[in-house]
mmCIF file of C-alpha atoms and ligand atoms in Angstrom:
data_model
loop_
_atom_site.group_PDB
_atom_site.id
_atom_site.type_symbol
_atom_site.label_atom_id
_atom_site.label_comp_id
_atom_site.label_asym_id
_atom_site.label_seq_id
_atom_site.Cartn_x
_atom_site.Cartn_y
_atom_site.Cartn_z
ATOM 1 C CA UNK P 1 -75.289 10.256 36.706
ATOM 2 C CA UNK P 2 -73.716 10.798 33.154
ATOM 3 C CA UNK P 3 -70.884 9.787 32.664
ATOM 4 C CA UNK P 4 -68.678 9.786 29.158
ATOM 5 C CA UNK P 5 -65.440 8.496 27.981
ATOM 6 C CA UNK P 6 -63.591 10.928 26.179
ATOM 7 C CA UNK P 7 -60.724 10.456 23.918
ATOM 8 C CA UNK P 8 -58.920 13.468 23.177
ATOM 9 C CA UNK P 9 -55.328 14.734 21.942
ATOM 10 C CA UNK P 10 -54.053 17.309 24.366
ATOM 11 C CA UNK P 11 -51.228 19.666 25.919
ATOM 12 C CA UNK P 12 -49.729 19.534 29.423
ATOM 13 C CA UNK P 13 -49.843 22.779 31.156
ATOM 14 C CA UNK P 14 -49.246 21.572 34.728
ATOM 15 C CA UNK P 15 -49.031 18.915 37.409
ATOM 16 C CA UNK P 16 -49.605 18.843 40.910
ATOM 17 C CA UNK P 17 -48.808 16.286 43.286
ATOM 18 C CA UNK P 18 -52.034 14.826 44.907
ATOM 19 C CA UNK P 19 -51.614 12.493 47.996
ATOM 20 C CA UNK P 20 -49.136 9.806 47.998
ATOM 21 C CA UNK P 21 -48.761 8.655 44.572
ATOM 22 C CA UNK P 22 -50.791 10.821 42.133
ATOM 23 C CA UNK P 23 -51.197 13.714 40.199
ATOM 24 C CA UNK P 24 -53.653 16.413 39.171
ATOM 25 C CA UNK P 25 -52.583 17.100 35.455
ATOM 26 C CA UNK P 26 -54.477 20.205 33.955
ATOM 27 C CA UNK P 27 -54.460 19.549 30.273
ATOM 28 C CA UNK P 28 -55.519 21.876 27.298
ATOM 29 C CA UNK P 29 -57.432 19.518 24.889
ATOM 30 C CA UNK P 30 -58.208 19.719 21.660
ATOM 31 C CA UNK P 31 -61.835 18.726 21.706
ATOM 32 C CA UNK P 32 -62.873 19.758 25.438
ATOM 33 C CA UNK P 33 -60.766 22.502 26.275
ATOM 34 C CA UNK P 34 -59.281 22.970 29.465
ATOM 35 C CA UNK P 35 -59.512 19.619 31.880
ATOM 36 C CA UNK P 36 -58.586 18.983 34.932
ATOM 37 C CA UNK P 37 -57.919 14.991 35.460
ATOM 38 C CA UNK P 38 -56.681 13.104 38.375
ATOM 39 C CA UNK P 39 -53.769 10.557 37.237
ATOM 40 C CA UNK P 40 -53.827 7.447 39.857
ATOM 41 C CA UNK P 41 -50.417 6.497 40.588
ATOM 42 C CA UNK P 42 -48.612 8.790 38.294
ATOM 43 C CA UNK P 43 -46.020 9.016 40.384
ATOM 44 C CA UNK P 44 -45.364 5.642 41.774
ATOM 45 C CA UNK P 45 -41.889 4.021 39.924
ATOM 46 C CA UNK P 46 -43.320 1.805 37.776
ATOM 47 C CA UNK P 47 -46.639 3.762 36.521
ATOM 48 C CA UNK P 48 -48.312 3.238 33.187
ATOM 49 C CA UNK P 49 -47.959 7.284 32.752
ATOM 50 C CA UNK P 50 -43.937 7.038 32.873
ATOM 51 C CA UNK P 51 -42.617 10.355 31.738
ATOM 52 C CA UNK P 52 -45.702 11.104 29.727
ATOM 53 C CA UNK P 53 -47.246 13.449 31.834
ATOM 54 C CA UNK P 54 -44.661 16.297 31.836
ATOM 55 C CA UNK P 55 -45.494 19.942 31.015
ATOM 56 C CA UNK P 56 -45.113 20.806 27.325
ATOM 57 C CA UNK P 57 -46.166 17.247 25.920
ATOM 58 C CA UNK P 58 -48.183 16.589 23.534
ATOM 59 C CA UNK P 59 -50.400 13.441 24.583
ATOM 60 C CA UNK P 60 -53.313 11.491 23.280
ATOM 61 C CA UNK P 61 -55.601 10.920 26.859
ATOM 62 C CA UNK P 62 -59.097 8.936 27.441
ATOM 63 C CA UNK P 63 -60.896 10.178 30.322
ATOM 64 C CA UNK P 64 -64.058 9.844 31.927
ATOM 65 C CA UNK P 65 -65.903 12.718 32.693
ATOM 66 C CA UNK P 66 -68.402 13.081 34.843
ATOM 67 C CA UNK P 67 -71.000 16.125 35.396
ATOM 68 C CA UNK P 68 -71.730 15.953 38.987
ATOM 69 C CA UNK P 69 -67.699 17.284 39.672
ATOM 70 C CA UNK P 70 -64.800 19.188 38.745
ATOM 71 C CA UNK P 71 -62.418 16.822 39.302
ATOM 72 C CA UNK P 72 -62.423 14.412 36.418
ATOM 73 C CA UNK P 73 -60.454 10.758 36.093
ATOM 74 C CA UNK P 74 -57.797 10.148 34.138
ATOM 75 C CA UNK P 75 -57.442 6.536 32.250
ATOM 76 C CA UNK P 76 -55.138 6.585 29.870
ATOM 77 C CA UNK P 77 -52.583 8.494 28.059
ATOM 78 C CA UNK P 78 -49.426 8.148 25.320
ATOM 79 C CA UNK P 79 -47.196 10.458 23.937
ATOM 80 C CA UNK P 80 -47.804 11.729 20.719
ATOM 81 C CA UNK P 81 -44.715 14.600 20.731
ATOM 82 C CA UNK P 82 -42.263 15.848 23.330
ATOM 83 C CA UNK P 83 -40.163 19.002 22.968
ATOM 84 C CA UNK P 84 -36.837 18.157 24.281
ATOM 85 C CA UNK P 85 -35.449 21.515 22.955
ATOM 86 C CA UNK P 86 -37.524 22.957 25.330
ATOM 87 C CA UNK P 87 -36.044 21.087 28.484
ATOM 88 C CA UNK P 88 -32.540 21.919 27.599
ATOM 89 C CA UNK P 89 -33.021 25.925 27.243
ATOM 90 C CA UNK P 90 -34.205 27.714 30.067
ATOM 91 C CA UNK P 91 -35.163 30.976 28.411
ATOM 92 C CA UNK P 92 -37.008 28.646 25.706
ATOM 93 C CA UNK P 93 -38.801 26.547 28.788
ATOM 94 C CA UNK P 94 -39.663 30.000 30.587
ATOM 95 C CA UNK P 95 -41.715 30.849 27.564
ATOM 96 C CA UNK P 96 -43.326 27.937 27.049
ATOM 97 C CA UNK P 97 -43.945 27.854 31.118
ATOM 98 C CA UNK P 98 -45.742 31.205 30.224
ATOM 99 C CA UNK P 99 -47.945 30.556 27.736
ATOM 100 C CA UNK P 100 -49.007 27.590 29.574
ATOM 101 C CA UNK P 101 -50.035 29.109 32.301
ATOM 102 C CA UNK P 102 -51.802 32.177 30.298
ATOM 103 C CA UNK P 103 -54.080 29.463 28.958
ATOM 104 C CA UNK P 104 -54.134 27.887 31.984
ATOM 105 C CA UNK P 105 -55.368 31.222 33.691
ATOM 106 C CA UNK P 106 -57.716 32.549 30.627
ATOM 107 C CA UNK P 107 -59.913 30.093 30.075
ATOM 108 C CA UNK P 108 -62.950 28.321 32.072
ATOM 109 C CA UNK P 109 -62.697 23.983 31.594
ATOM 110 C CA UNK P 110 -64.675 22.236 29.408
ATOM 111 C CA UNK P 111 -65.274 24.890 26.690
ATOM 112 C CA UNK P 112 -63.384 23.666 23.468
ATOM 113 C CA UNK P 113 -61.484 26.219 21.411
ATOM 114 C CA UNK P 114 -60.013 24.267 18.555
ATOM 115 C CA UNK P 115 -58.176 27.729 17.535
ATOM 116 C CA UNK P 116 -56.579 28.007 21.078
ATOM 117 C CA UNK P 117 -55.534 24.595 20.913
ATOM 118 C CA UNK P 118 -54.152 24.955 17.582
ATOM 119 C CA UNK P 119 -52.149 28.139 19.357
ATOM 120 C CA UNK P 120 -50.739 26.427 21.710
ATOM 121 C CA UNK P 121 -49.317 23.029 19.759
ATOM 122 C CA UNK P 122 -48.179 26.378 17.228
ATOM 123 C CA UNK P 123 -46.026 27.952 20.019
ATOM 124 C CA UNK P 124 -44.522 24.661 21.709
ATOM 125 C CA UNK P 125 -43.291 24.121 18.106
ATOM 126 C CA UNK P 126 -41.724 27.325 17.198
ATOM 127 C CA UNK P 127 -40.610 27.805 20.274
ATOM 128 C CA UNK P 128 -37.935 25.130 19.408
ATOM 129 C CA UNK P 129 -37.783 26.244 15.851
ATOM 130 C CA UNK P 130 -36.947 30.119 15.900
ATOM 131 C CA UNK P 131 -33.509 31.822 16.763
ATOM 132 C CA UNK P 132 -33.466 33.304 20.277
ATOM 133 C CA UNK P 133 -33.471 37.442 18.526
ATOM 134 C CA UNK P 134 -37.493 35.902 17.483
ATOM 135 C CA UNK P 135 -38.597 34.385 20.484
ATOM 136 C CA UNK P 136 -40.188 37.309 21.647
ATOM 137 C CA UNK P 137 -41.592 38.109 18.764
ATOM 138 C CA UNK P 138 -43.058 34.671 18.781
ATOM 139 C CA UNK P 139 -44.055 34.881 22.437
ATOM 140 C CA UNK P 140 -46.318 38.361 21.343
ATOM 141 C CA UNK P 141 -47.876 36.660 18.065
ATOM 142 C CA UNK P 142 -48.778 34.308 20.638
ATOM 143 C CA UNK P 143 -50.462 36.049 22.628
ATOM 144 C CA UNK P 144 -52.190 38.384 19.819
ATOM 145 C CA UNK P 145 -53.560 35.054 18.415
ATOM 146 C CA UNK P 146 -54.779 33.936 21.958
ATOM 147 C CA UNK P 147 -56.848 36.713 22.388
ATOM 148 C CA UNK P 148 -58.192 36.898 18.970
ATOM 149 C CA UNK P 149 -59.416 33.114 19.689
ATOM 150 C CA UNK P 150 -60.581 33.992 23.089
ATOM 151 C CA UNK P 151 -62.711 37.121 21.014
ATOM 152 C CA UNK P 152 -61.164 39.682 22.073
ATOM 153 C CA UNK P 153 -58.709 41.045 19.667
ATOM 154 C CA UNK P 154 -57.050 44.161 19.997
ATOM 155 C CA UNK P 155 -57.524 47.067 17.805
ATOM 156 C CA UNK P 156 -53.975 48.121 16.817
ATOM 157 C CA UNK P 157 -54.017 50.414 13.513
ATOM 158 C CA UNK P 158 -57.180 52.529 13.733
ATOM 159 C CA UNK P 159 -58.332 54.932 16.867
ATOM 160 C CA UNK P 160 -60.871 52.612 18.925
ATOM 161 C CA UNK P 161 -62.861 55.846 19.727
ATOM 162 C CA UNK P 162 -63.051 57.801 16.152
ATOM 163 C CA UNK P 163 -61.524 55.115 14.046
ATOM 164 C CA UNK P 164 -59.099 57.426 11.986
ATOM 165 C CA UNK P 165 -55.676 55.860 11.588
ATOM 166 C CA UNK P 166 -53.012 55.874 14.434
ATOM 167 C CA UNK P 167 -50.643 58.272 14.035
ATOM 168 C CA UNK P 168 -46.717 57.149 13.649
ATOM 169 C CA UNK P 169 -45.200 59.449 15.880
ATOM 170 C CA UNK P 170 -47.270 57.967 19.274
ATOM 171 C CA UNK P 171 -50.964 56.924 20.400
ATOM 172 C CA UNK P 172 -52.237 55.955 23.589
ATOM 173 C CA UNK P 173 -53.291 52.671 23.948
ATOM 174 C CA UNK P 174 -56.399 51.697 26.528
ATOM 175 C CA UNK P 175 -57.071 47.861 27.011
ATOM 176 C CA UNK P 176 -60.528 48.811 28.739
ATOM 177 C CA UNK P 177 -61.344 50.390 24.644
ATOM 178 C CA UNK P 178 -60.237 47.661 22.746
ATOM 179 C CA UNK P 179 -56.807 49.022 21.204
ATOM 180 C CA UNK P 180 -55.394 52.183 20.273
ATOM 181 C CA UNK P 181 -56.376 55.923 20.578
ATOM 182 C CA UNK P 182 -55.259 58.869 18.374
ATOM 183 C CA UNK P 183 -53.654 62.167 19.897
ATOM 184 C CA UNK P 184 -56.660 63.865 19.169
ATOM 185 C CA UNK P 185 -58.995 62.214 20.992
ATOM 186 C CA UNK P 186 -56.608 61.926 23.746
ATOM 187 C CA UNK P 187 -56.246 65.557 23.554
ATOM 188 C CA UNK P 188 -59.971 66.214 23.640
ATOM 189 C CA UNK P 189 -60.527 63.673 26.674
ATOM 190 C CA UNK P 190 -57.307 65.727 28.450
ATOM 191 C CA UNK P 191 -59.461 69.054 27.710
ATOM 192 C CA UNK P 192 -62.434 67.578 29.559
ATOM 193 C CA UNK P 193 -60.130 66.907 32.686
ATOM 194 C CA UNK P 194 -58.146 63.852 32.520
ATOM 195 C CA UNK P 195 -54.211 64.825 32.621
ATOM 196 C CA UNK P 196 -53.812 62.594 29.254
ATOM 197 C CA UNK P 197 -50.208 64.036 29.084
ATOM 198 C CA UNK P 198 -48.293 63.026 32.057
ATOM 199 C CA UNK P 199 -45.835 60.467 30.949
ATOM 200 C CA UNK P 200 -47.318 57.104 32.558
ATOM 201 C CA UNK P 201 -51.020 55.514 32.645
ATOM 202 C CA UNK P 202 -53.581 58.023 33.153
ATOM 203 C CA UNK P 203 -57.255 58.124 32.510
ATOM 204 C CA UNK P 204 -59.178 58.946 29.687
ATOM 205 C CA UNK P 205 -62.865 57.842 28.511
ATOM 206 C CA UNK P 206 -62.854 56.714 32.258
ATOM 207 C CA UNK P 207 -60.414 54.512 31.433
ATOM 208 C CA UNK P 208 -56.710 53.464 32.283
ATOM 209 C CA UNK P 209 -54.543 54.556 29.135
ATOM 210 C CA UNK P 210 -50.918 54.639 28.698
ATOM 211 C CA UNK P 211 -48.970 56.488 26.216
ATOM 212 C CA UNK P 212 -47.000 54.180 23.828
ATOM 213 C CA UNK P 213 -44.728 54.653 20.500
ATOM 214 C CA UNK P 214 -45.909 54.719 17.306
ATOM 215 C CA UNK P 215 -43.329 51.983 16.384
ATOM 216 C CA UNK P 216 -44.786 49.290 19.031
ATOM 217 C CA UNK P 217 -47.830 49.877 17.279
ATOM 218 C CA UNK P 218 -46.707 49.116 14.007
ATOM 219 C CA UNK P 219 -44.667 46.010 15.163
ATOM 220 C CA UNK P 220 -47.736 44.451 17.064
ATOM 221 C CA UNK P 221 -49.863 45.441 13.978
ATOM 222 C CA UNK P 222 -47.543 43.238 11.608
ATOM 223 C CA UNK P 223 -46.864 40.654 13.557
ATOM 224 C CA UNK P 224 -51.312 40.340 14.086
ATOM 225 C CA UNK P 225 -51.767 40.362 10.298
ATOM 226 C CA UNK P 226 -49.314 37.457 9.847
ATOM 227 C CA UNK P 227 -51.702 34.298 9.377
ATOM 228 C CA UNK P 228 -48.270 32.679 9.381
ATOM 229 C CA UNK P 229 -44.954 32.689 10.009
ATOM 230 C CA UNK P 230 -41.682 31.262 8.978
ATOM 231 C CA UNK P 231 -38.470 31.321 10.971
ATOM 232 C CA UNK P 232 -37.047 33.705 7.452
ATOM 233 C CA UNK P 233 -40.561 35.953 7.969
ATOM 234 C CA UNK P 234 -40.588 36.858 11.619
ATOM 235 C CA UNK P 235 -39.159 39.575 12.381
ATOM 236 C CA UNK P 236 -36.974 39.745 15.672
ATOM 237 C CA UNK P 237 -38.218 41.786 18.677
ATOM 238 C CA UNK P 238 -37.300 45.326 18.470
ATOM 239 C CA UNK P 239 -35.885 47.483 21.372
ATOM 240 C CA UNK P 240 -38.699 49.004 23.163
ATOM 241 C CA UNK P 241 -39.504 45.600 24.583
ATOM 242 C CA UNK P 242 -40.540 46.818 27.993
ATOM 243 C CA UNK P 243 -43.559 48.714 26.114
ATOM 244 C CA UNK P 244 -44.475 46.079 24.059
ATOM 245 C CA UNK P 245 -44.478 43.499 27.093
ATOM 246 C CA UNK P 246 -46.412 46.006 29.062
ATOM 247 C CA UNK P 247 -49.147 46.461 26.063
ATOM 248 C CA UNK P 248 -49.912 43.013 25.463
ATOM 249 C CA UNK P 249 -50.169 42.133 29.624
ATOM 250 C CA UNK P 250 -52.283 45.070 30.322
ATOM 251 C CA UNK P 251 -54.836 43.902 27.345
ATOM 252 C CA UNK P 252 -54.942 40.360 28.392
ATOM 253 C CA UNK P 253 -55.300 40.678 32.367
ATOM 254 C CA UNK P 254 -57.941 43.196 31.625
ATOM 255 C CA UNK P 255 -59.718 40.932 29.250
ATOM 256 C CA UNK P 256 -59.258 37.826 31.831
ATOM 257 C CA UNK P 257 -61.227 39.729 34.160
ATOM 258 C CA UNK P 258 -61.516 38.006 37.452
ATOM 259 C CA UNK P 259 -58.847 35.956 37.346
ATOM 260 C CA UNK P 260 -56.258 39.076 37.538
ATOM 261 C CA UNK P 261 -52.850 39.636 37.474
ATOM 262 C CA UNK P 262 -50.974 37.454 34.888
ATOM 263 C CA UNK P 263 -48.301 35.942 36.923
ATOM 264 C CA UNK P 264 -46.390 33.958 34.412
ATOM 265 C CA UNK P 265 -45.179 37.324 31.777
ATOM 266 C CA UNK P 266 -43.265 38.290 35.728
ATOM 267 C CA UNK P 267 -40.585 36.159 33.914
ATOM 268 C CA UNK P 268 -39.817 38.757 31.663
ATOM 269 C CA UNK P 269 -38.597 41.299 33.376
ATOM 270 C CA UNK P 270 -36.217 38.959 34.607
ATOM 271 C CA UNK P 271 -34.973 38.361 31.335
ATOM 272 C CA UNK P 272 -33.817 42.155 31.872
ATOM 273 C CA UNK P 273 -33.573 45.001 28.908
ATOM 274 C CA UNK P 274 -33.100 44.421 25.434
ATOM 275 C CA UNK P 275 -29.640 44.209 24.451
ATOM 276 C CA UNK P 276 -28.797 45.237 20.315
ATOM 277 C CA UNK P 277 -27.432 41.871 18.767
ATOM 278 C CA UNK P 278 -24.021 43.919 18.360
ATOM 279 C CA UNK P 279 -23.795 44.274 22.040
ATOM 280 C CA UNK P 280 -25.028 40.614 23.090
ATOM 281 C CA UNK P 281 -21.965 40.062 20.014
ATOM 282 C CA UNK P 282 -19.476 41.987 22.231
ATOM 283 C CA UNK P 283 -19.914 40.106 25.217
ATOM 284 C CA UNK P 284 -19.960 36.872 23.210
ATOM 285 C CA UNK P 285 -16.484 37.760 22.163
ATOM 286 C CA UNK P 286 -15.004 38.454 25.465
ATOM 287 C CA UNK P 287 -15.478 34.727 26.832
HETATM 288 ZN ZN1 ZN S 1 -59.432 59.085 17.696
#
């Protein structure tokens, strides 16, 4: 039976207790992808793990792995970087919860994806370094970059179905196509039957399509063509959040397939409607 010792830098995205004493740690590494390891006595007082093993850190591991079962053993492990800002800010923690668990729920173990791994160590860090106007602006370059590195990257400035260039006043947008789709051939696919004008998701191309601004187009198209960002560079989330948040979940729980409904975004509806900066001001000023 093969068996391999792996040594591997790696995230945290979640721990379960397992039986008296340990813990089942699924870890996004850098060279392996996705692994699930048991940690023997993890929880016991005095464990060799301590606090390493906490959601968010960044850890070196060795593991063995074996091919005969899922469940793989976990030997060692030290921190390389914690993200304390994260622990002390609960919005900042909820979106770093989230993007855990989207990698946690879009991709299959053992298939490496150096680019997704460099996503995620990307996010944990700006999450702590960005005002709270550009987390969700961070959150959606985020996700744009993990489905690029997953292959599937949305089409955002040209129609997916005649390619001409998205018009600024609105489009439809249709995960199932890719991206974007122009009035016109929305209006041709309404002529052929589909009722491409009502004001929620309908279906065109056989297809579920909703109708979205021309201005949540633009924003998700700038904030794709960044390679990089800077906290000065990215720009803060605009108003029509709900769209936006609505786009990007649609695209990636169609493109998980299988696995469905993406439970970790929930959290931001919670987080409630956009408030202007003058308004969150206001009610700054009356405490
Ligand atoms: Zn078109």
């Amino acid at each position: 039976m093969a068996r391999v010792i792996v040594k591997t830098d790696a995230v945290v995205l979640r721990t379960m207790r397992m039986g008296e004493t340990s813990k089942l740690v699924t870890l996004f590494s850098e060279k392996h992808g996705k692994l699930k390891v048991m940690a023997k006595g993890a929880r016991k007082p005095k464990s060799k793990y301590g606090g390493c093993l906490e959601i968010t850190n960044e850890i070196h591991v060795v593991c063995y792995l074996r091919d005969d079962r899922d469940l793989q053993t976990l030997s060692d492990a030290e921190v390389v970087r914690t993200h304390p800002q994260l622990l002390t800010d609960l919005t900042r923690l909820a979106f770093a919860g989230a993007a855990s668990e989207m990698l946690d729920r879009l991709t299959i173990e053992h298939e490496p994806n150096e680019r997704l791994y460099a996503c995620l160590l990307g996010i944990l860090r700006g999450l702590e370094e960005v005002s709270s106007q550009q987390l969700e602006s961070l959150f959606w370059y985020f996700q744009l970059r993990v489905a690029a590195s997953l292959g599937y990257r949305p089409e955002l400035s040209a129609c997916t179905n005649c390619g001409c260039e998205l018009e600024l006043e609105a489009s439809w947008f249709s995960p199932a196509l890719g991206g974007g789709v122009c009035q016109s051939c929305s209006r041709e696919a309404a002529a052929d039957g589909a009722d491409a004008f009502s004001s929620g998701g309908t279906t065109i191309f056989g297809t579920t399509t909703r109708r979205v601004s021309g201005e949540s187009l633009r924003f998700l198209a700038l904030l794709q063509s960044m390679r990089t960002y800077t906290r000065q560079d990215l720009p803060p989330a605009p108003p029509r959040r709900g769209e936006i948040r609505g786009m990007l979940r649609s695209f990636l729980e169609y493109h998980a397939g299988a696995t469905g409904r993406l439970r970790s975004l929930e959290f931001l509806d919670a987080l409630g409607p956009y408030q202007p900066p003058d308004q969150e001001a206001a009610v700054n000023d009356e405490d």
